[in-house]
Structures are given as C-alpha cells and as structure tokens.
Protein backbone atom coordinates (compact mmCIF):
# COMPACT_ATOMS: atom_id res chain seq x y z
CA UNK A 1 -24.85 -25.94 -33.25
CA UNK A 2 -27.93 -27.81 -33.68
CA UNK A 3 -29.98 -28.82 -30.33
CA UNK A 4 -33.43 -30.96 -30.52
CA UNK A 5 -36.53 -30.36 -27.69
CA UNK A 6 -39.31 -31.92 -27.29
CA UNK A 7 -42.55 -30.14 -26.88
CA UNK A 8 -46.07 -31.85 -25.98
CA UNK A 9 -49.02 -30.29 -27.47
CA UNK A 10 -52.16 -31.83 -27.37
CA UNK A 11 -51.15 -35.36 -26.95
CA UNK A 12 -48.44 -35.41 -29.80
CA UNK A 13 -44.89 -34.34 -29.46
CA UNK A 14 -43.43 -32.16 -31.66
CA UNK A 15 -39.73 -31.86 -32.39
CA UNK A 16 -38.09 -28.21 -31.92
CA UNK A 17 -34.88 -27.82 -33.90
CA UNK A 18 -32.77 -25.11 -32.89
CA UNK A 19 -30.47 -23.96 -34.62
CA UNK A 20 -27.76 -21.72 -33.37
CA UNK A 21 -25.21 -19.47 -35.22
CA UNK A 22 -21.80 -20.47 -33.72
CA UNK A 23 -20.30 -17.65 -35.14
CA UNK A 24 -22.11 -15.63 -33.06
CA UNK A 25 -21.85 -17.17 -30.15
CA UNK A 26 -18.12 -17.33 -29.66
CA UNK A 27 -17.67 -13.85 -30.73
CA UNK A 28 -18.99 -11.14 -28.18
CA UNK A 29 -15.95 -8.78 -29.25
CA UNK A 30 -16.57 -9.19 -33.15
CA UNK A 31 -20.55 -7.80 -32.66
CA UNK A 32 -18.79 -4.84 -29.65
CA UNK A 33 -16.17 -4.13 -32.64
CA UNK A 34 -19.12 -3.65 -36.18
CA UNK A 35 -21.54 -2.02 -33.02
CA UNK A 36 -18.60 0.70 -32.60
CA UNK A 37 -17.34 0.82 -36.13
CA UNK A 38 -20.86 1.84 -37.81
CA UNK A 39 -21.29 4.20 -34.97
CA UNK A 40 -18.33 6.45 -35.69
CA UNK A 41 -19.23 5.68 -39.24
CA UNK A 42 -22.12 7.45 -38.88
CA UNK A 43 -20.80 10.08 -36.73
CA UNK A 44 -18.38 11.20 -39.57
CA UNK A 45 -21.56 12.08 -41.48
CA UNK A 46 -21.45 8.77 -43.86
CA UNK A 47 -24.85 6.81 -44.45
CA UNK A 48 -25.62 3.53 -42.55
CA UNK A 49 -25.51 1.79 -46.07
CA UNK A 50 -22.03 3.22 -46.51
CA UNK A 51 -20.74 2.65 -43.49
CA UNK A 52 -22.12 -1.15 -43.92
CA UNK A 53 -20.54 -1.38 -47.37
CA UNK A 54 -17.33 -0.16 -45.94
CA UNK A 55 -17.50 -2.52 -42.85
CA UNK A 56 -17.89 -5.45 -45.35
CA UNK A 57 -14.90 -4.35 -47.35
CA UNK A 58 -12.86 -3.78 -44.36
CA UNK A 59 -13.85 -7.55 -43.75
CA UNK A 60 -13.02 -9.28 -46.58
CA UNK A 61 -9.61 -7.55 -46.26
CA UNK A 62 -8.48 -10.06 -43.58
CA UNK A 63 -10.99 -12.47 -42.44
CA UNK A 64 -9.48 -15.79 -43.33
CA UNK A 65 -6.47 -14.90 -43.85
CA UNK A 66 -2.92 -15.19 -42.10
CA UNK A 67 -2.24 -12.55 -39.15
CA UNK A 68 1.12 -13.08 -39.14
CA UNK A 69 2.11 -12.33 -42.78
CA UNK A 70 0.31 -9.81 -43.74
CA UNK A 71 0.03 -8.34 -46.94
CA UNK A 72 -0.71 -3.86 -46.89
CA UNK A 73 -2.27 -4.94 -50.64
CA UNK A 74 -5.28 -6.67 -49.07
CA UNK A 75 -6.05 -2.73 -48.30
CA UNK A 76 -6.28 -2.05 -51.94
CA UNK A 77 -10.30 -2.51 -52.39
CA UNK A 78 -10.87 -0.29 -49.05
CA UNK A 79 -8.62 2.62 -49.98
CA UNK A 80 -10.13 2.48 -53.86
CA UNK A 81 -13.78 2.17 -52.29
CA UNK A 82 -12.51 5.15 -49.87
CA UNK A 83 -10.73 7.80 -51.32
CA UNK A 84 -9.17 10.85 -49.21
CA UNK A 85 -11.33 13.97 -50.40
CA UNK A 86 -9.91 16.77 -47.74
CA UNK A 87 -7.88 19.56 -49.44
CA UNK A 88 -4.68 18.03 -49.62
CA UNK A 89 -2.91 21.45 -48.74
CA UNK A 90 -3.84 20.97 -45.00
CA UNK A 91 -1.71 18.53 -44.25
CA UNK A 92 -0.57 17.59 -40.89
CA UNK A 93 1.76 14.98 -39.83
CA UNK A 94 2.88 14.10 -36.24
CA UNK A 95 5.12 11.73 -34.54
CA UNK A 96 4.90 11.29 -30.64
CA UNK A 97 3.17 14.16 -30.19
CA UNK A 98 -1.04 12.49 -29.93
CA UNK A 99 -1.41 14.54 -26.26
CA UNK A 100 -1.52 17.44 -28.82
CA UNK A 101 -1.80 17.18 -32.37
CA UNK A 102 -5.83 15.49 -32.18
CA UNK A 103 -6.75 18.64 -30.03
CA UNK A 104 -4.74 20.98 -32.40
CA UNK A 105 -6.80 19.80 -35.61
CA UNK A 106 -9.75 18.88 -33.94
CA UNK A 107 -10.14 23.02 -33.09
CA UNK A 108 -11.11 23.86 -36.83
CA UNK A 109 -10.38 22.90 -40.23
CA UNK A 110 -6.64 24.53 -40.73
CA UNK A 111 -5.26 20.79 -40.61
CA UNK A 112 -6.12 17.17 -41.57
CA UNK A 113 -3.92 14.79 -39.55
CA UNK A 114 -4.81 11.36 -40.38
CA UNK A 115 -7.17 10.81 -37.42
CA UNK A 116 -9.19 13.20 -39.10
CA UNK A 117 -9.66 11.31 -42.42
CA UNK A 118 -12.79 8.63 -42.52
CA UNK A 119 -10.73 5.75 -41.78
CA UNK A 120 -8.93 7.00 -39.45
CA UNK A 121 -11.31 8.58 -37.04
CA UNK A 122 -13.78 5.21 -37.30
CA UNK A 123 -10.32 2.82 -36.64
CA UNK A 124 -8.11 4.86 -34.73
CA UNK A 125 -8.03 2.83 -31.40
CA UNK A 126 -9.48 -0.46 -32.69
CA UNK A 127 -7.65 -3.69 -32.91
CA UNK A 128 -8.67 -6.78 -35.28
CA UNK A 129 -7.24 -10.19 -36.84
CA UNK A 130 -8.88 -13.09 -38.89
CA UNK A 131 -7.53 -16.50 -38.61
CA UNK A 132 -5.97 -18.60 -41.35
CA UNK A 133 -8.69 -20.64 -43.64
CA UNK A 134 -11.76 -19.65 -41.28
CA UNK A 135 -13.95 -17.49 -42.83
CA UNK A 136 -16.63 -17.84 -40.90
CA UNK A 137 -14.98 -16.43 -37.62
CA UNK A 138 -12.99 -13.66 -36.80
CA UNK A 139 -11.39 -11.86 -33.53
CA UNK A 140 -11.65 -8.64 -33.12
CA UNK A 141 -12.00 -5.78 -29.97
CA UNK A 142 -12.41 -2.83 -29.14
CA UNK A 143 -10.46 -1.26 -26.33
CA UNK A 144 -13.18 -0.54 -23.53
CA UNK A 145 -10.29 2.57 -22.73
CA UNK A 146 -8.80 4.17 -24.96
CA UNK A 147 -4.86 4.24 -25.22
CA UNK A 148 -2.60 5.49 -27.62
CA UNK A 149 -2.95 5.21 -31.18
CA UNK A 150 -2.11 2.13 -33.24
CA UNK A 151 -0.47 5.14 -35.46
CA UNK A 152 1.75 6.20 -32.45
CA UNK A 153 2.89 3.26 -31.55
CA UNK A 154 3.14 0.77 -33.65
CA UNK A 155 6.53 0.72 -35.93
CA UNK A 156 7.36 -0.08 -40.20
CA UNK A 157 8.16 -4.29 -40.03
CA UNK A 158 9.68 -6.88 -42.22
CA UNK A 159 6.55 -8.74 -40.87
CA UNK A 160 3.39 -6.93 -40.29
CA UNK A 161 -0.27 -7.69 -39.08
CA UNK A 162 -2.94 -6.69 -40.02
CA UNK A 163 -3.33 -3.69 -37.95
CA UNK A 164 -0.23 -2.35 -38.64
CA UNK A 165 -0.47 -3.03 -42.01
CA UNK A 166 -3.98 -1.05 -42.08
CA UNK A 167 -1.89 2.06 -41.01
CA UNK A 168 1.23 1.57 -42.88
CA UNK A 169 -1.41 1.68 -46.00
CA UNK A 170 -3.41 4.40 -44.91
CA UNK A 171 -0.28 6.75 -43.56
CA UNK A 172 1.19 6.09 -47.50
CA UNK A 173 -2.25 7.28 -49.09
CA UNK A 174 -2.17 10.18 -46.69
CA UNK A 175 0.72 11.48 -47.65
CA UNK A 176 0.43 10.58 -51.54
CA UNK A 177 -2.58 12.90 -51.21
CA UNK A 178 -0.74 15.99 -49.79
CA UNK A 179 0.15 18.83 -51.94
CA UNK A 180 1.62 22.47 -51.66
CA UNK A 181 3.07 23.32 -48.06
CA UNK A 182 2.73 20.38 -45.59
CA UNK A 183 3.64 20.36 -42.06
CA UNK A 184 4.92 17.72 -39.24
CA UNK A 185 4.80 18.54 -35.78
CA UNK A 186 7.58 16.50 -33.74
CA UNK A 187 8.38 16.32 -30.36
CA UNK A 188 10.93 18.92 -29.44
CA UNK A 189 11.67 17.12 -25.97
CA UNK A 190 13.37 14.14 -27.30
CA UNK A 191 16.69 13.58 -27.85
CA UNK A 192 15.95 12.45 -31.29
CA UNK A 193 12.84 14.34 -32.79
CA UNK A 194 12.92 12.56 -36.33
CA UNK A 195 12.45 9.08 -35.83
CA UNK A 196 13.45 7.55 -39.47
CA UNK A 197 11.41 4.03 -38.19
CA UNK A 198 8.20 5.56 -37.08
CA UNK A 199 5.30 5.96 -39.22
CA UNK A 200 6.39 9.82 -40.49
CA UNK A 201 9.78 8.56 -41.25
CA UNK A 202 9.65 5.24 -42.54
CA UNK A 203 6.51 5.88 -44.28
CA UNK A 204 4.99 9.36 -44.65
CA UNK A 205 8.51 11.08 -46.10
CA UNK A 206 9.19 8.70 -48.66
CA UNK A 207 5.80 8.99 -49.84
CA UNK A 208 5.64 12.58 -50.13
CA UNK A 209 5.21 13.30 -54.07
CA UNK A 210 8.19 15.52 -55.40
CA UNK A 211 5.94 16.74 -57.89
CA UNK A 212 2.65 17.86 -55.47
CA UNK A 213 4.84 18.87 -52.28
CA UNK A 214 6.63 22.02 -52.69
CA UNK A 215 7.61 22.54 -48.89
CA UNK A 216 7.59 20.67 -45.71
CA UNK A 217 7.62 22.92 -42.09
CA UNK A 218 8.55 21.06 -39.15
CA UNK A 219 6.94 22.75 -36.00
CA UNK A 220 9.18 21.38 -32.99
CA UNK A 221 7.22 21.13 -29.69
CA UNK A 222 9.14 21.61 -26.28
CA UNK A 223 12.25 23.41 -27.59
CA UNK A 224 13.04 26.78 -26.43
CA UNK A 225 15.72 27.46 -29.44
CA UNK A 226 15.65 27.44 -33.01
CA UNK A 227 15.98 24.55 -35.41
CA UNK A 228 16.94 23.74 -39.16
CA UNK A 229 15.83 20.59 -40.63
CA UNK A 230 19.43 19.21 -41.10
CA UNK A 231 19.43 19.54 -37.20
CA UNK A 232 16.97 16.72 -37.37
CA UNK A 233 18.92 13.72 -37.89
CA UNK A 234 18.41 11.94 -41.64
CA UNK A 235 15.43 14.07 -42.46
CA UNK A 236 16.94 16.20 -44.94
CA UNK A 237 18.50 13.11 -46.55
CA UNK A 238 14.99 11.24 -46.56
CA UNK A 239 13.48 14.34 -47.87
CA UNK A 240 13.19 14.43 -51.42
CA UNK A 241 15.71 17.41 -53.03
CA UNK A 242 12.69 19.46 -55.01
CA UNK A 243 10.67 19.73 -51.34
CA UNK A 244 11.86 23.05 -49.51
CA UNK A 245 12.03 22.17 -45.25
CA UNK A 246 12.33 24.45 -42.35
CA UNK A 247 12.06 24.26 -39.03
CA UNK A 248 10.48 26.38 -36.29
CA UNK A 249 10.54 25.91 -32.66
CA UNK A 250 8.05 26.16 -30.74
CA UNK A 251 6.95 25.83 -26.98
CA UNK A 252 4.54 23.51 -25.40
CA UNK A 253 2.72 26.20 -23.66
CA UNK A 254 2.22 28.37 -26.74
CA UNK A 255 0.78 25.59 -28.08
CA UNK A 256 -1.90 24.64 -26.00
CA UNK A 257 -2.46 28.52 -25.84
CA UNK A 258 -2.91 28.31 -29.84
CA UNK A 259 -5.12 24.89 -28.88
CA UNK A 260 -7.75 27.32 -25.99
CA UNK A 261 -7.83 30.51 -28.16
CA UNK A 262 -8.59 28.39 -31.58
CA UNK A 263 -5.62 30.86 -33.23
CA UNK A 264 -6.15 31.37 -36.57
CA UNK A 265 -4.27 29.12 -39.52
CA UNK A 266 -0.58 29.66 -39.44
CA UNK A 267 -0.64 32.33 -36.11
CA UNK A 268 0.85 29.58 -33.62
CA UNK A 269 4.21 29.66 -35.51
C-alpha cells in the first residue's frame, strides 16, 4: 500500500511516499507464530541462524500452496535439512495418553517420544496454512492456550492439510529411526487401547523397520490385569512377524509415582 503526504518545509512542499508492507499488515498471527517458533528454536539449544534457516524451510513447504490437498512430500527438504540424531533405542510411542507420556520423558533421557525431537517440541501445539497461488501471504497462529496435541488428535486421511500432514511425516521418520527394543504406552482405560487409525497405528507400526526393531513392549496405563499383545485388537497383525511384542500392565498411580521419584530406566514396569 502506497500513501502520499505532503510536508511544508521552508516554503516548498515536499512529497512523502510511504510505503507499507501489506503483508505485514494483515498478518498479526504470522509475526506471533515465527516470534514463538525461533523462540523454542532456540530453547532446544539450536542457533538463531538455524532456527531461521529452518523457519524458512518450514515456509517454503506450504506457503502458496493448496491447504486442502496436501502433499506429506512437501516435508521432504525439512526432514533432509533436519535429521533425528537421538539414540534411536529410546523410543517411545503413545496414543491418548499426552496427560502422561510428556511428563514421563520429560523426567530424564530414558525415552524420546516425538515431542521431544526438534520439530516436535518447536511445533507441537502450533497450527499453520498457506493459501493457493499467494506467496506473499500466509495464515498462521499460535494457540494463546495450549490444548492437546495436533499428534493426539488429529487422525491418518485420504485428504490431509498441512498440519496433519507435518505429523503424519514426522511420526513416519520417527519411527523409521527406532531401533532395538521400542516401547508404546496406550491407554489401558479404553475399551479399545490400539487404535489402528491413530497416528501409532496407522502410521508409526507400519513404519517400524523389520530389520532395526527387534521388540516392541506395550506398557498399558489404567489396567489392573495383565495383557498380551494379541489382546490388543489388530496389533499383532499390523506388527511386522520378525518384531517380538509384549504387553505389561500397568497402573495409573504407579505411574505418576515412577513420573515424582524420576525411577530409573525400565523400573516402572
């Protein structure tokens, strides 16, 4: 937007030209949304240029594009720019169990749940979408409160945005990268633990490399009695044959025990 003033000085007038940046202007949320992404960037320990490189990446992923129709592959610069570097034998995958798994693996480094990694601690939360042939403008927020997840609650698609494309993308690299003994904590207190639609089941299992994984524990929260993993629905069936599974029940309350006395790796079950 280009606005014209006119300005006396000394008997002449001189024309001001302003120009403005519409861009920035209509977009309060896009400046709240880079504001909080470098800042977690930089919490994680990364370097403001890194965390700018990355943001720009991110960008280019979606801006301009269709929000409806998504395409995971737009990901494929970020995730090659951002490879997962934790020891791939720690691990942890969750499904509808956020009220503890974050405090869990936040306690020490026994697990990585995919919160943990880079890109999932500085997005976790965050919601953004770019707009068909505009590349100069883009909407995206940031939750003032924080809810659940994306992760949690967002489903596999025929059609996906590009927020649920961003974790559908990241939960595949996350469990390409695991090796040895992996483990899933699921929530014991529904009637159907092993959701085959959700993220760990529609995406995580079938990603799980025969030849890395040799052995998957499930660690059911909420139930009292013991468990086997064919007790779990089509798990066993979505499991790949080579990969070893059992299940161990355990209660909330020891939990959250494990969670205030920082138990040691293994200990809670």
């Amino acid at each position: 937007m280009v606005s014209k003033k006119a300005v006396a000085t000394g008997g002449a007038v001189t024309v001001v030209v302003v120009v403005v940046v519409l861009s920035v202007l209509l977009t309060p949320r896009t400046a709240k949304f880079k504001a909080t992404f470098m800042k977690r960037c930089e919490a994680y320990g990364e370097t403001s240029h890194i965390c700018e490189q990355t943001l720009a990446t991110f960008e280019q992923a979606y801006v301009g594009k269709d929000h409806s129709d998504f395409s995971e592959g737009n990901y494929d610069q970020l995730f090659a720019e951002t490879n997962l570097k934790h020891p791939c034998g720690k691990t942890m995958f969750w499904s509808k169990r956020e009220d503890l798994i974050h405090k869990f693996t936040g306690k020490g480094d026994c697990f990585i749940a995919l919160k943990d990694t880079f890109l999932g601690h500085v997005l976790d939360g965050l919601k953004w979408c770019g707009k068909e042939g505009n590349k100069a403008l883009s909407s995206l927020s940031a939750s003032g409160k924080k809810k659940k997840s994306q992760y949690e609650e967002l489903h596999v698609k025929p059609k996906i945005n590009p927020v649920t494309s961003f974790w559908n993308k990241a939960s595949a690299k996350f469990a390409q990268h695991a090796c040895g003994h992996v483990t899933a904590m699921l929530d014991g207190e529904r009637k159907e633990p092993y959701d085959p639609k959700s993220f760990f089941g529609g995406v995580e299992v079938p990603n799980l490399q025969p030849s890395k994984v040799t052995h998957l524990t499930v660690v059911l929260v909420g139930k009292e009695s013991g468990c086997t993993c064919e007790s779990l629905g089509s798990l066993r069936k979505d499991l790949h044959q080579s990969i070893g599974c059992t299940c161990k029940a355990v209660a909330r309350s020891h939990v959250e025990q494990c969670i205030e006395e920082n138990t040691p790796c293994g200990a809670c079950w």
